[in-house]
Short mmCIF file of C-alpha atoms in Angstrom, two decimals:
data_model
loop_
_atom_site.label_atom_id
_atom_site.label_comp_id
_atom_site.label_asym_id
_atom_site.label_seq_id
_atom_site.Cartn_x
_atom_site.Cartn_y
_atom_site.Cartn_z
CA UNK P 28 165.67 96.08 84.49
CA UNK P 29 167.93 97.31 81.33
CA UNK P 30 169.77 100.27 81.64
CA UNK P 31 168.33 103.36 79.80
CA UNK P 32 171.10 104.98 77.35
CA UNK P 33 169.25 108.72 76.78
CA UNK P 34 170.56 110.63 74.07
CA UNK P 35 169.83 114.00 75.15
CA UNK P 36 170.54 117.91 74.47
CA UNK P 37 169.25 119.52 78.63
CA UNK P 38 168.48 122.80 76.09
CA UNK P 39 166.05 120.81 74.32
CA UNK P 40 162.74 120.80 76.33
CA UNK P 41 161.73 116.99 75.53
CA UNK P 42 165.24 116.29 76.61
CA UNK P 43 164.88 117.24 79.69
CA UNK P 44 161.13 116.26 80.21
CA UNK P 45 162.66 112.37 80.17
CA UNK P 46 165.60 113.11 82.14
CA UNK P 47 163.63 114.28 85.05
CA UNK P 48 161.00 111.49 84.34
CA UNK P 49 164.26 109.25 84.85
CA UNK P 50 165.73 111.03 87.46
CA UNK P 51 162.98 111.10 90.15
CA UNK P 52 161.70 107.74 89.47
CA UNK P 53 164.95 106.16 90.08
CA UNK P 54 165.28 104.70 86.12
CA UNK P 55 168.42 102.83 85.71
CA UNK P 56 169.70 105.10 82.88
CA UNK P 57 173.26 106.50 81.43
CA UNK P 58 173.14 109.75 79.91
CA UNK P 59 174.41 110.58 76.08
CA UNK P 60 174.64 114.39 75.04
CA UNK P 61 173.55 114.87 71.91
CA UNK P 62 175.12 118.44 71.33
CA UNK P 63 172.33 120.35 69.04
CA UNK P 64 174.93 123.39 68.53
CA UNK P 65 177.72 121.19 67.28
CA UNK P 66 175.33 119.00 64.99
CA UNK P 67 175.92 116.24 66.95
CA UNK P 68 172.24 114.70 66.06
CA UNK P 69 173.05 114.72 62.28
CA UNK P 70 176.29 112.77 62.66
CA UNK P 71 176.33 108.74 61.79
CA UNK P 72 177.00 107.59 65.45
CA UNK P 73 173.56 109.42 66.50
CA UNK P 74 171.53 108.10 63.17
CA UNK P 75 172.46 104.75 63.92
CA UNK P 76 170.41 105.09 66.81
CA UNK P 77 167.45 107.79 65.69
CA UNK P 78 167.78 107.88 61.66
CA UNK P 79 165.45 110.94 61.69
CA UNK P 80 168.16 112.61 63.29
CA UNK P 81 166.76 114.51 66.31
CA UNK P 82 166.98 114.36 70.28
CA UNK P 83 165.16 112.91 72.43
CA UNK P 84 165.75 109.39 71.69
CA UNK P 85 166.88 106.00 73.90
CA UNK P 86 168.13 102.58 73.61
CA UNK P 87 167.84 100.02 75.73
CA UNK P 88 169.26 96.84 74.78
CA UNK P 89 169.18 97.73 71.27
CA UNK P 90 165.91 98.38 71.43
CA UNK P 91 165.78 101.82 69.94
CA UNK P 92 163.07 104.84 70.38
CA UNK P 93 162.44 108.27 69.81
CA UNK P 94 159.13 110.87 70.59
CA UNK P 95 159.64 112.57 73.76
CA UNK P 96 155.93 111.09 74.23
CA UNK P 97 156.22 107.46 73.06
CA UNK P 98 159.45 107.23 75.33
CA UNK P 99 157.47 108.60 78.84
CA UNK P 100 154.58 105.83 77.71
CA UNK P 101 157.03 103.12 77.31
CA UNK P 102 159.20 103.99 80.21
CA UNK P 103 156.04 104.27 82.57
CA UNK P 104 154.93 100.39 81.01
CA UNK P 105 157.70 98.65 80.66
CA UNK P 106 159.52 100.04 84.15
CA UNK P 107 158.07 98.66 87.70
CA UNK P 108 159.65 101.45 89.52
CA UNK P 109 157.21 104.39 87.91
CA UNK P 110 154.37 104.88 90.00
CA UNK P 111 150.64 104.89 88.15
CA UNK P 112 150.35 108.34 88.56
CA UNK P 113 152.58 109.06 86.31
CA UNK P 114 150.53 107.28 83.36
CA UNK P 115 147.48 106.30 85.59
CA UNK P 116 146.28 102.69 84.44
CA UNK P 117 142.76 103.69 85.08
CA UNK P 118 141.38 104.08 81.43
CA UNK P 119 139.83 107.27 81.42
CA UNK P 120 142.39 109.03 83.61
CA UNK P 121 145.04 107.90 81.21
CA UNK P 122 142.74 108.89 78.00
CA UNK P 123 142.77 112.07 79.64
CA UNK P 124 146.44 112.77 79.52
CA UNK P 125 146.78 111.41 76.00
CA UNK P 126 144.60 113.52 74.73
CA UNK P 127 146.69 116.48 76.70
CA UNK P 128 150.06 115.21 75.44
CA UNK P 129 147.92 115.32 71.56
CA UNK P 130 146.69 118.66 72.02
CA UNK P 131 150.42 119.67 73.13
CA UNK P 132 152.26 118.52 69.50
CA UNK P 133 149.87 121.20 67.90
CA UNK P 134 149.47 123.67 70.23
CA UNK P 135 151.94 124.61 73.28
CA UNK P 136 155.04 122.94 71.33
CA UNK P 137 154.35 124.13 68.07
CA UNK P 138 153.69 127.62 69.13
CA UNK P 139 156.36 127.63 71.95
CA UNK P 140 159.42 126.04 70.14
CA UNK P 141 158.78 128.13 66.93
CA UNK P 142 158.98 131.09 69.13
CA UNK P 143 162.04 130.41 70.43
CA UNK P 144 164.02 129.18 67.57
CA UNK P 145 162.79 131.71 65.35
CA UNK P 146 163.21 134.89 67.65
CA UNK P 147 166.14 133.97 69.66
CA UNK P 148 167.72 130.40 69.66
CA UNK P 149 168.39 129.62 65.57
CA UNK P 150 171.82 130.93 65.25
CA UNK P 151 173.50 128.91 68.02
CA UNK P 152 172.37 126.65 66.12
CA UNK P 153 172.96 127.40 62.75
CA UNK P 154 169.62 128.54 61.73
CA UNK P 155 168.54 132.36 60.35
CA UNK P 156 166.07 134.68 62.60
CA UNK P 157 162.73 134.70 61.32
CA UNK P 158 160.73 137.88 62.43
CA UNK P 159 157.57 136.39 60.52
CA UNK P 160 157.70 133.23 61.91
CA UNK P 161 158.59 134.05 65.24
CA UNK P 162 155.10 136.04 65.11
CA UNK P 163 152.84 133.52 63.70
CA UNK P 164 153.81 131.11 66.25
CA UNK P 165 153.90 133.75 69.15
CA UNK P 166 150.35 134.18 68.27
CA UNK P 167 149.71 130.64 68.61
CA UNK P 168 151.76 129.83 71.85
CA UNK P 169 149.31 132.85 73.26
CA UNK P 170 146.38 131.26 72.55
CA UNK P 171 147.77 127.97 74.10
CA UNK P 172 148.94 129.42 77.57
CA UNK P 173 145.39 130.69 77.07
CA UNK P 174 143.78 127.25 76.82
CA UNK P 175 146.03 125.82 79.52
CA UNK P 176 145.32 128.62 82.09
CA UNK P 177 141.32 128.66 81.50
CA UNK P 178 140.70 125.15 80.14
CA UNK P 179 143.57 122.49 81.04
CA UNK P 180 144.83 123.49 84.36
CA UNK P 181 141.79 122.81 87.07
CA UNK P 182 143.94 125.16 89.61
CA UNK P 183 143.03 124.29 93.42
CA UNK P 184 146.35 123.65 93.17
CA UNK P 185 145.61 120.24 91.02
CA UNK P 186 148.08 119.19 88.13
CA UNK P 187 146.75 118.50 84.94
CA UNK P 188 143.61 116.06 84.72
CA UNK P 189 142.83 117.14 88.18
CA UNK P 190 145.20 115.05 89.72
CA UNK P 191 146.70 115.47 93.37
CA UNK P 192 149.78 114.19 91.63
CA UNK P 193 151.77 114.46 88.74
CA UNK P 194 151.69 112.53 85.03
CA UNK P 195 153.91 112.55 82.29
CA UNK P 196 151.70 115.33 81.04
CA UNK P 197 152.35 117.81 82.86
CA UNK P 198 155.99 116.76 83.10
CA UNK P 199 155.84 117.54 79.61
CA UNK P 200 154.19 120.72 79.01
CA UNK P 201 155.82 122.00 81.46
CA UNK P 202 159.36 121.61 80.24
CA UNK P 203 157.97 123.60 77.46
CA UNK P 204 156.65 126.55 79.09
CA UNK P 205 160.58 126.43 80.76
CA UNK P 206 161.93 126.87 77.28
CA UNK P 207 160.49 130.19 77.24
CA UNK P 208 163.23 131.49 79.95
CA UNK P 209 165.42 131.58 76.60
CA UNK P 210 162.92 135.08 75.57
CA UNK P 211 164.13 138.36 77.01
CA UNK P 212 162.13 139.68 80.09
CA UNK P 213 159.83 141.59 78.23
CA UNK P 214 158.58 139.02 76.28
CA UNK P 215 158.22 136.39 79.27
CA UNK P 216 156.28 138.85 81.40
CA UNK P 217 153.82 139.54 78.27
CA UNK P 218 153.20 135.72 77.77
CA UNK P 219 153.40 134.43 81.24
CA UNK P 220 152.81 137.28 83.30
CA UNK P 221 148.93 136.99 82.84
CA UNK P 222 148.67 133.27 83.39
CA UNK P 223 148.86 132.95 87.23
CA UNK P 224 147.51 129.27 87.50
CA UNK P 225 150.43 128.23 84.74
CA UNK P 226 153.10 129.87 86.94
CA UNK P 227 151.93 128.56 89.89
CA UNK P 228 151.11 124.98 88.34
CA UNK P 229 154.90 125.35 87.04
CA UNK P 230 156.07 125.50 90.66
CA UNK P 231 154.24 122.37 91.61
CA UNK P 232 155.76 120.82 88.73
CA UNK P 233 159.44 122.11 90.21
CA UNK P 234 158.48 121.27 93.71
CA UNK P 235 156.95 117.41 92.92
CA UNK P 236 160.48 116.71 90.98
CA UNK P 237 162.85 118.51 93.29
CA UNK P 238 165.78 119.04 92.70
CA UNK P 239 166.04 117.15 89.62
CA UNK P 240 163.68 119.71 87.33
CA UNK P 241 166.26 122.37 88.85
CA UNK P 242 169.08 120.56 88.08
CA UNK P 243 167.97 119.45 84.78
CA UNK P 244 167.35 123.26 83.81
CA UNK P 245 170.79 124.34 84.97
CA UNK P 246 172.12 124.60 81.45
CA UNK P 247 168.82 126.47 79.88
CA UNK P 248 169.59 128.88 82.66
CA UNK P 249 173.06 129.21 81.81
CA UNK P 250 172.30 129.61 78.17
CA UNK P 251 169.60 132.43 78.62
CA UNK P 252 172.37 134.12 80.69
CA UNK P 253 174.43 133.65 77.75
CA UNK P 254 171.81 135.06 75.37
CA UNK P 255 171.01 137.89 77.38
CA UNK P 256 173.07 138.40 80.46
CA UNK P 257 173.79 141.97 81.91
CA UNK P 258 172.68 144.05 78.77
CA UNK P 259 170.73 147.38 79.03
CA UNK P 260 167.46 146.90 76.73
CA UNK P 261 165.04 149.26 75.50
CA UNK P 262 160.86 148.26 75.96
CA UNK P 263 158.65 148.68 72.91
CA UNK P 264 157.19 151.95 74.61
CA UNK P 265 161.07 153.39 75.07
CA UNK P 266 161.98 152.88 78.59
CA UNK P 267 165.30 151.11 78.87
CA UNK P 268 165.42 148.39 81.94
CA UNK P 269 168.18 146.58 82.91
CA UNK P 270 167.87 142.70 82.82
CA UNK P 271 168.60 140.67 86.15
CA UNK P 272 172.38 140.04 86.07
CA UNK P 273 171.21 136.44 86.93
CA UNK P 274 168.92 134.91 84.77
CA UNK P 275 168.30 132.61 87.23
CA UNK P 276 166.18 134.94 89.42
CA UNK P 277 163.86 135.19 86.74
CA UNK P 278 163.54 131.71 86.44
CA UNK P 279 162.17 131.70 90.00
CA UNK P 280 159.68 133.83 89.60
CA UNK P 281 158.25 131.52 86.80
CA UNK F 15 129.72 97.48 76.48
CA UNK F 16 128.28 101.33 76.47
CA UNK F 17 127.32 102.69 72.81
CA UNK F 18 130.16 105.06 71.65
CA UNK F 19 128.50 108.40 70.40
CA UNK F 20 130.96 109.98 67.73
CA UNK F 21 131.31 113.79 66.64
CA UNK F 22 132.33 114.10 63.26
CA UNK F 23 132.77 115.51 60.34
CA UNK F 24 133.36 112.74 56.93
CA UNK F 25 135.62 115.78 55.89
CA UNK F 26 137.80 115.70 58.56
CA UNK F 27 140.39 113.07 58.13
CA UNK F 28 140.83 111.95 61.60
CA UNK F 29 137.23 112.03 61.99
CA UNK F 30 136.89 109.36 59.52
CA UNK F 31 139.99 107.41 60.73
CA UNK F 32 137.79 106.72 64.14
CA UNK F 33 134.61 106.21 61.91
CA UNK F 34 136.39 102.95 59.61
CA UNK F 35 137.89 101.98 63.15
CA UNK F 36 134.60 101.82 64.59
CA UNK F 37 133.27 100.15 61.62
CA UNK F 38 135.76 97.19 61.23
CA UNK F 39 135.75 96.36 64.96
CA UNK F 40 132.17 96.30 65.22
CA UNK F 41 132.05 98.24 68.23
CA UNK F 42 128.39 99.72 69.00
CA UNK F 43 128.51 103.52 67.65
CA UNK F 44 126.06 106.13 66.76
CA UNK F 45 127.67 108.96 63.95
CA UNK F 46 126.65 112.53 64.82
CA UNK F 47 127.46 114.63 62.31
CA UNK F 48 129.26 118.23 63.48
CA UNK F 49 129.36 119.87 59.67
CA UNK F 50 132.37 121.97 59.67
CA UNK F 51 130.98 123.93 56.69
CA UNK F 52 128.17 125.34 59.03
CA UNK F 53 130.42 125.65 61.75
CA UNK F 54 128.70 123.48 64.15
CA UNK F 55 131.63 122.57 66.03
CA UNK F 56 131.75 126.45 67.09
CA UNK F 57 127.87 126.32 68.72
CA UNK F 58 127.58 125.40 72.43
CA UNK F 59 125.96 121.97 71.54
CA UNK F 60 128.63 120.81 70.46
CA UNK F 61 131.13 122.63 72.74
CA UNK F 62 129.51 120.67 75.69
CA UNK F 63 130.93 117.62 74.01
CA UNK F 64 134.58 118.89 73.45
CA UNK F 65 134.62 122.68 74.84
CA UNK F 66 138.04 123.29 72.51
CA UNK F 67 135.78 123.25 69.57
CA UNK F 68 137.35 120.26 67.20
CA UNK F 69 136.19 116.96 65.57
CA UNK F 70 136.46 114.14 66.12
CA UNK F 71 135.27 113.43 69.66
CA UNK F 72 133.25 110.88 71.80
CA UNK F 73 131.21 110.53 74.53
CA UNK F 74 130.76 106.76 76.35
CA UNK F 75 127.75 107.06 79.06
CA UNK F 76 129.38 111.12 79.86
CA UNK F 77 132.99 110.24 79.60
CA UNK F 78 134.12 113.09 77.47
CA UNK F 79 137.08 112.83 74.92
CA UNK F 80 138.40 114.33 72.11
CA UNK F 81 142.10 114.51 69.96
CA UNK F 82 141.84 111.20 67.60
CA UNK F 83 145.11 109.51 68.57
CA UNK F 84 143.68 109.71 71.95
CA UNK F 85 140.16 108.17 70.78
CA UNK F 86 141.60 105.39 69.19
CA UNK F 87 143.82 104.00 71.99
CA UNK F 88 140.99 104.50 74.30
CA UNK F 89 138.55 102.39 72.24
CA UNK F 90 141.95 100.00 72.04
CA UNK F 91 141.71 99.59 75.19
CA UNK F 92 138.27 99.85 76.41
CA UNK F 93 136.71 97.55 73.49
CA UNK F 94 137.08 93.88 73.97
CA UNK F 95 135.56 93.40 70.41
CA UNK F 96 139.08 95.47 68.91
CA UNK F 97 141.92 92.76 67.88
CA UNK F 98 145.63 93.13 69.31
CA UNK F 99 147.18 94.22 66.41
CA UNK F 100 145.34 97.38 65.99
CA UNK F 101 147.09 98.28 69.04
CA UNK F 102 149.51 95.04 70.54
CA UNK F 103 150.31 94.66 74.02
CA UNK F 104 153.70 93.34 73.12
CA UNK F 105 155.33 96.91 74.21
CA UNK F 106 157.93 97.88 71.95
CA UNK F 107 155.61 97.24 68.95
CA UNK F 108 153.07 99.66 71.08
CA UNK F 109 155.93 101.76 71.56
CA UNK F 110 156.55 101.91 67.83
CA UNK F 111 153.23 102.92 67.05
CA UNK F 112 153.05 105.21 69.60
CA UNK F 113 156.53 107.11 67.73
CA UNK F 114 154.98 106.77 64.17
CA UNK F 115 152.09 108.40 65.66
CA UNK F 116 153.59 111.22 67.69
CA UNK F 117 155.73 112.12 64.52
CA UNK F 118 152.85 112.40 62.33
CA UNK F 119 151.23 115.42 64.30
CA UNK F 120 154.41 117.69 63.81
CA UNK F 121 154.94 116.15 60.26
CA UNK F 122 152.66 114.28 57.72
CA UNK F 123 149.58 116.09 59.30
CA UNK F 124 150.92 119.77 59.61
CA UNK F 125 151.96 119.46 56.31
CA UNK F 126 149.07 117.75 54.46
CA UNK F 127 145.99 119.51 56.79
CA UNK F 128 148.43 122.88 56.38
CA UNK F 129 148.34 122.53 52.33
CA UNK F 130 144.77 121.66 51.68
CA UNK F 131 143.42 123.88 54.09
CA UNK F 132 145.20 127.05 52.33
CA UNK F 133 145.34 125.60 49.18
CA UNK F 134 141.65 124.49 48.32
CA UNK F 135 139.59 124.05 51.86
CA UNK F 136 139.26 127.28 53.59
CA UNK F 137 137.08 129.14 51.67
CA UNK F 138 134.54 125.99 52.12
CA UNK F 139 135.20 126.30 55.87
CA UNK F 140 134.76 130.28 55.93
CA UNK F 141 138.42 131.08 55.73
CA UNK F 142 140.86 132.42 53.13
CA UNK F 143 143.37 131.16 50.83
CA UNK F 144 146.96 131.87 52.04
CA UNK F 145 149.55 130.80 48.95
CA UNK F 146 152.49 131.20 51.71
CA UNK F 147 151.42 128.87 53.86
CA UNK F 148 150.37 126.65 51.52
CA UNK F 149 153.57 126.37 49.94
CA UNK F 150 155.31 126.40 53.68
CA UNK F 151 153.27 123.47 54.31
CA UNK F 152 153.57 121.91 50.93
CA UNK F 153 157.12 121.67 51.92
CA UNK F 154 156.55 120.02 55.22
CA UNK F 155 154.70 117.39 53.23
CA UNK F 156 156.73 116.53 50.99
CA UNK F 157 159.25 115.73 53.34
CA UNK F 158 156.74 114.05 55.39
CA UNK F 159 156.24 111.80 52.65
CA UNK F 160 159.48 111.15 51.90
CA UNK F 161 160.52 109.87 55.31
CA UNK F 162 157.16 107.75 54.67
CA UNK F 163 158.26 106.22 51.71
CA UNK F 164 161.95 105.57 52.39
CA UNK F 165 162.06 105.24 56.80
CA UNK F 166 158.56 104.26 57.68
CA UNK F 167 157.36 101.79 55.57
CA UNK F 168 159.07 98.73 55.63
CA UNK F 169 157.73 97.39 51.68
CA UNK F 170 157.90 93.72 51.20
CA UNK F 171 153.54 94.15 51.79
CA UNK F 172 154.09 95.20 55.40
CA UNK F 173 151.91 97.42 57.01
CA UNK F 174 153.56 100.62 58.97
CA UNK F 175 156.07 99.05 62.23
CA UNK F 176 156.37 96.05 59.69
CA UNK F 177 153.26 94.30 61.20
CA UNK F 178 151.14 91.84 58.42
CA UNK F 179 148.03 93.51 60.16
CA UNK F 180 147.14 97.19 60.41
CA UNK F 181 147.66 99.03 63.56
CA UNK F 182 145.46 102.45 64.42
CA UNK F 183 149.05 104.14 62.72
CA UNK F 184 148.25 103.05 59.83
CA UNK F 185 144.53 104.20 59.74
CA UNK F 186 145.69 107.71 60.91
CA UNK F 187 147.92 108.07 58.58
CA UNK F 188 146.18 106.88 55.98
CA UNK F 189 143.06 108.92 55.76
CA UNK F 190 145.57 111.65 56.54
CA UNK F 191 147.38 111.07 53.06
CA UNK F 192 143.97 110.64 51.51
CA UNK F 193 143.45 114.09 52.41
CA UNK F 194 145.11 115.26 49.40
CA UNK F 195 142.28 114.01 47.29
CA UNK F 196 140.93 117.62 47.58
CA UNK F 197 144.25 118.86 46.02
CA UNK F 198 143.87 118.97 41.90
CA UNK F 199 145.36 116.85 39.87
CA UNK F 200 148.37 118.45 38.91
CA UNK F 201 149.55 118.71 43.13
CA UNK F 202 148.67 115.11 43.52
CA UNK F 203 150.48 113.56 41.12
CA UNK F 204 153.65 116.11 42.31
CA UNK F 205 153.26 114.38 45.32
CA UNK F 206 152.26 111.01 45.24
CA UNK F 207 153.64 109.79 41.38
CA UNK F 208 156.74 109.29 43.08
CA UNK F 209 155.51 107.57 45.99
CA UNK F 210 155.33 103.90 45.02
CA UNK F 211 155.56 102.35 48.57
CA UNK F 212 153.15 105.11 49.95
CA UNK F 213 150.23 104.40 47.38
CA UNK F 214 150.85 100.80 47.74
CA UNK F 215 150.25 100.84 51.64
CA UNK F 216 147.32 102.75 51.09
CA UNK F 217 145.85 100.37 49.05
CA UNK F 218 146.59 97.56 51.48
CA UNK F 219 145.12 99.63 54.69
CA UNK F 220 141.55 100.07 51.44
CA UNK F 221 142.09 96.38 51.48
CA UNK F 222 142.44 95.42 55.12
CA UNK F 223 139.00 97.60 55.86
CA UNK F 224 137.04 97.26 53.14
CA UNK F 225 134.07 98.23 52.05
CA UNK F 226 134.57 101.09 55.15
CA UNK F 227 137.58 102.82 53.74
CA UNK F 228 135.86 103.56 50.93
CA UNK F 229 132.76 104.15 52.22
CA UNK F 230 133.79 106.60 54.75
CA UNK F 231 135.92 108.39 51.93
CA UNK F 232 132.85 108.77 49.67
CA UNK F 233 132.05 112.94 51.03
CA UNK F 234 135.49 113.51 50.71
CA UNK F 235 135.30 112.18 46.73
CA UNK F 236 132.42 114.13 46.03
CA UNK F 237 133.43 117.30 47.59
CA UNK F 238 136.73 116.91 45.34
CA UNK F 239 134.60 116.68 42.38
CA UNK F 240 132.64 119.77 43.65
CA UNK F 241 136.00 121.23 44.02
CA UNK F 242 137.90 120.72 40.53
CA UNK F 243 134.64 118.60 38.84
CA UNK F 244 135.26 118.61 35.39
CA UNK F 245 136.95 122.09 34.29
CA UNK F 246 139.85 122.55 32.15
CA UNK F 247 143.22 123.41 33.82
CA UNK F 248 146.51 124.99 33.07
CA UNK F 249 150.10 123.16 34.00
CA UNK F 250 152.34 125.79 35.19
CA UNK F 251 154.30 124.81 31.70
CA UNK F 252 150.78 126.59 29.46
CA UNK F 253 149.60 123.10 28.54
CA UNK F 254 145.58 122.36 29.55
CA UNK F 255 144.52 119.39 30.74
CA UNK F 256 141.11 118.12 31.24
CA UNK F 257 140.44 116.84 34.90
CA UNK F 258 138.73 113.34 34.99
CA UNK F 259 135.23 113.99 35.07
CA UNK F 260 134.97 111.53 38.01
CA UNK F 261 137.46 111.98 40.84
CA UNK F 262 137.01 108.28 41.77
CA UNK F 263 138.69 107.40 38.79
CA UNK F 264 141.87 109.20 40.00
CA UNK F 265 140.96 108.13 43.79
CA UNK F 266 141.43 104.58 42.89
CA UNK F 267 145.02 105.31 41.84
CA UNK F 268 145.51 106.17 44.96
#
């Protein structure tokens, strides 16, 4: 099979949904980093190969693609070495995760990533705060983790669809819950610390792509370290708390 | 093959998207109407069909599914009686489609469902006017539809992907762009007048499904006329304009 040339950022969370994808099932690939902080994706090298100008996107013998989505579907036809769970040729099954990967667009990502980038993330990349933003789509990513802990996830320790094993699904949604690890504590124990079956269904996620969904986090880690490292902050009710020197503790607990 | 029972709502622009698809394949449906206005798709008859709450969504013989991108590669799929190039097995044209569509959810459809809604719809659907997000969205769109006209469509009478048939991409966003209808005059021709290569496809995609298009379209041309009927109206520049006194008329500029 072609090689797979990724153009990727690891801090963007459909980045690193195909990296894993390609990782663990043994894809062929070469990987391109498409630095988001140095504007990398709006420079004529990376438009030659996504003119829209944004990360994920691959090429494989010229044959050029970008949607985090699209790329999972084509990779899991058009590569014998994916297994069917991962896009389940049984009809129905695979209707199911479709419509989970729709839902997702709307929902988790729109709420999740508009969180991020508008509370913490937009200045490394060159982008303004925006309080009121930030808070319309925190109420949105709330009422998704809310639909994925009491409607999506079937928990008996099931992934998405009620599968024993993983899709590209849940590889997907949950590289976006990871993206919240760039919020400060507080804010990651108000959204997540409620869902149980999403933390846990997290860790199955981690455990059925080990030690690639680790590895391909590294740098998110490193960045949230960055963004919030050792520094004494102050809870909405006044107590101050110190943040875990490593970031990466956190992480575990998610 | 088992009869297709569809939720919908003639309103709803992927709703009718499924409906035309239905209708030009000849596959074996039954239309259910789940009136928005009366907020059937919030009673528990209709939440036993999709328990999210949203139109469109079908049920074959108690397979339950729901999100329209979803619906439409399932029926691709499942329905012997739908032609290749609605959805083609040749996989990088698939995988094309599949981009177009993944881009339109965080795009066109944000931006065009986002304006209308807070522009003109909600108070229809129980829900108020919000000029902020209407012009947040209004932005979105016209973006949207600039990437449309100058990276998506091909021209040269090519349908989206640059296939000489229509793929379910093009149906989606089609009826989504039809949407605007229910903006007034003044905000469609903002939009659209310098669209050229966007009206043009959607008359081909009229063309390629007629009479459905049109058919399916019709409650979404009389609730425009219900909406701006035949009042006078004020340019932002003081000069009044009568509205045609029959949206069709303007529809079939379109």
């Amino acid at each position: 099979m072609e090689k797979v040339h990724l153009y990727v950022d690891r801090l963007s969370q459909p980045s690193r949904a195909i990296l894993i994808f390609c990782m663990v099932n043994k894809v062929d690939f070469e990987e391109h980093l498409i630095n988001l902080a140095k504007r990398d994706h709006k420079q004529p090298e990376f438009k030659a190969i996504n003119a829209l100008g944004y990360v994920p996107a691959i090429d494989v013998g010229g044959f050029k693609l970008f949607e985090s989505h699209a790329i999972l579907r084509y990779l899991c036809y058009a590569y014998p070495c994916v297994q069917d769970h991962w896009y389940p040729s049984d009809l129905a099954q695979r209707a199911r995760i479709d419509s989970i990967l729709d839902w997702h667009h709307s929902n988790l990502r729109r709420g999740s990533a508009g969180l991020v980038l508008n509370r913490v993330l937009g200045p490394a990349l060159g982008l303004p705060l925006n309080p009121q933003a930030a808070s319309e789509a925190e109420n949105l990513l709330k009422l998704s983790l809310s639909k994925l802990e009491t409607f999506w996830l079937p928990g008996n320790d099931r992934f998405l669809t009620g599968s024993y094993e993983p899709s590209i699904a849940d590889l997907s949604l949950a590289c976006e819950v990871m993206q919240l690890e760039l919020l400060d504590r507080n804010d990651i124990d108000m959204l997540l610390g409620p869902r149980e079956k999403v933390r846990k269904w997290i860790e199955k996620v981690k455990k059925a792509t080990e030690p690639y969904f680790e590895e391909a986090h590294d740098k998110l880690y490193k960045a949230s370290m960055r963004l919030h490292g050792n520094k004494l902050q102050v809870n909405s009710n006044g107590t101050a708390l110190a943040l875990d020197s490593s970031r990466k503790a956190l992480s575990s607990k998610l």
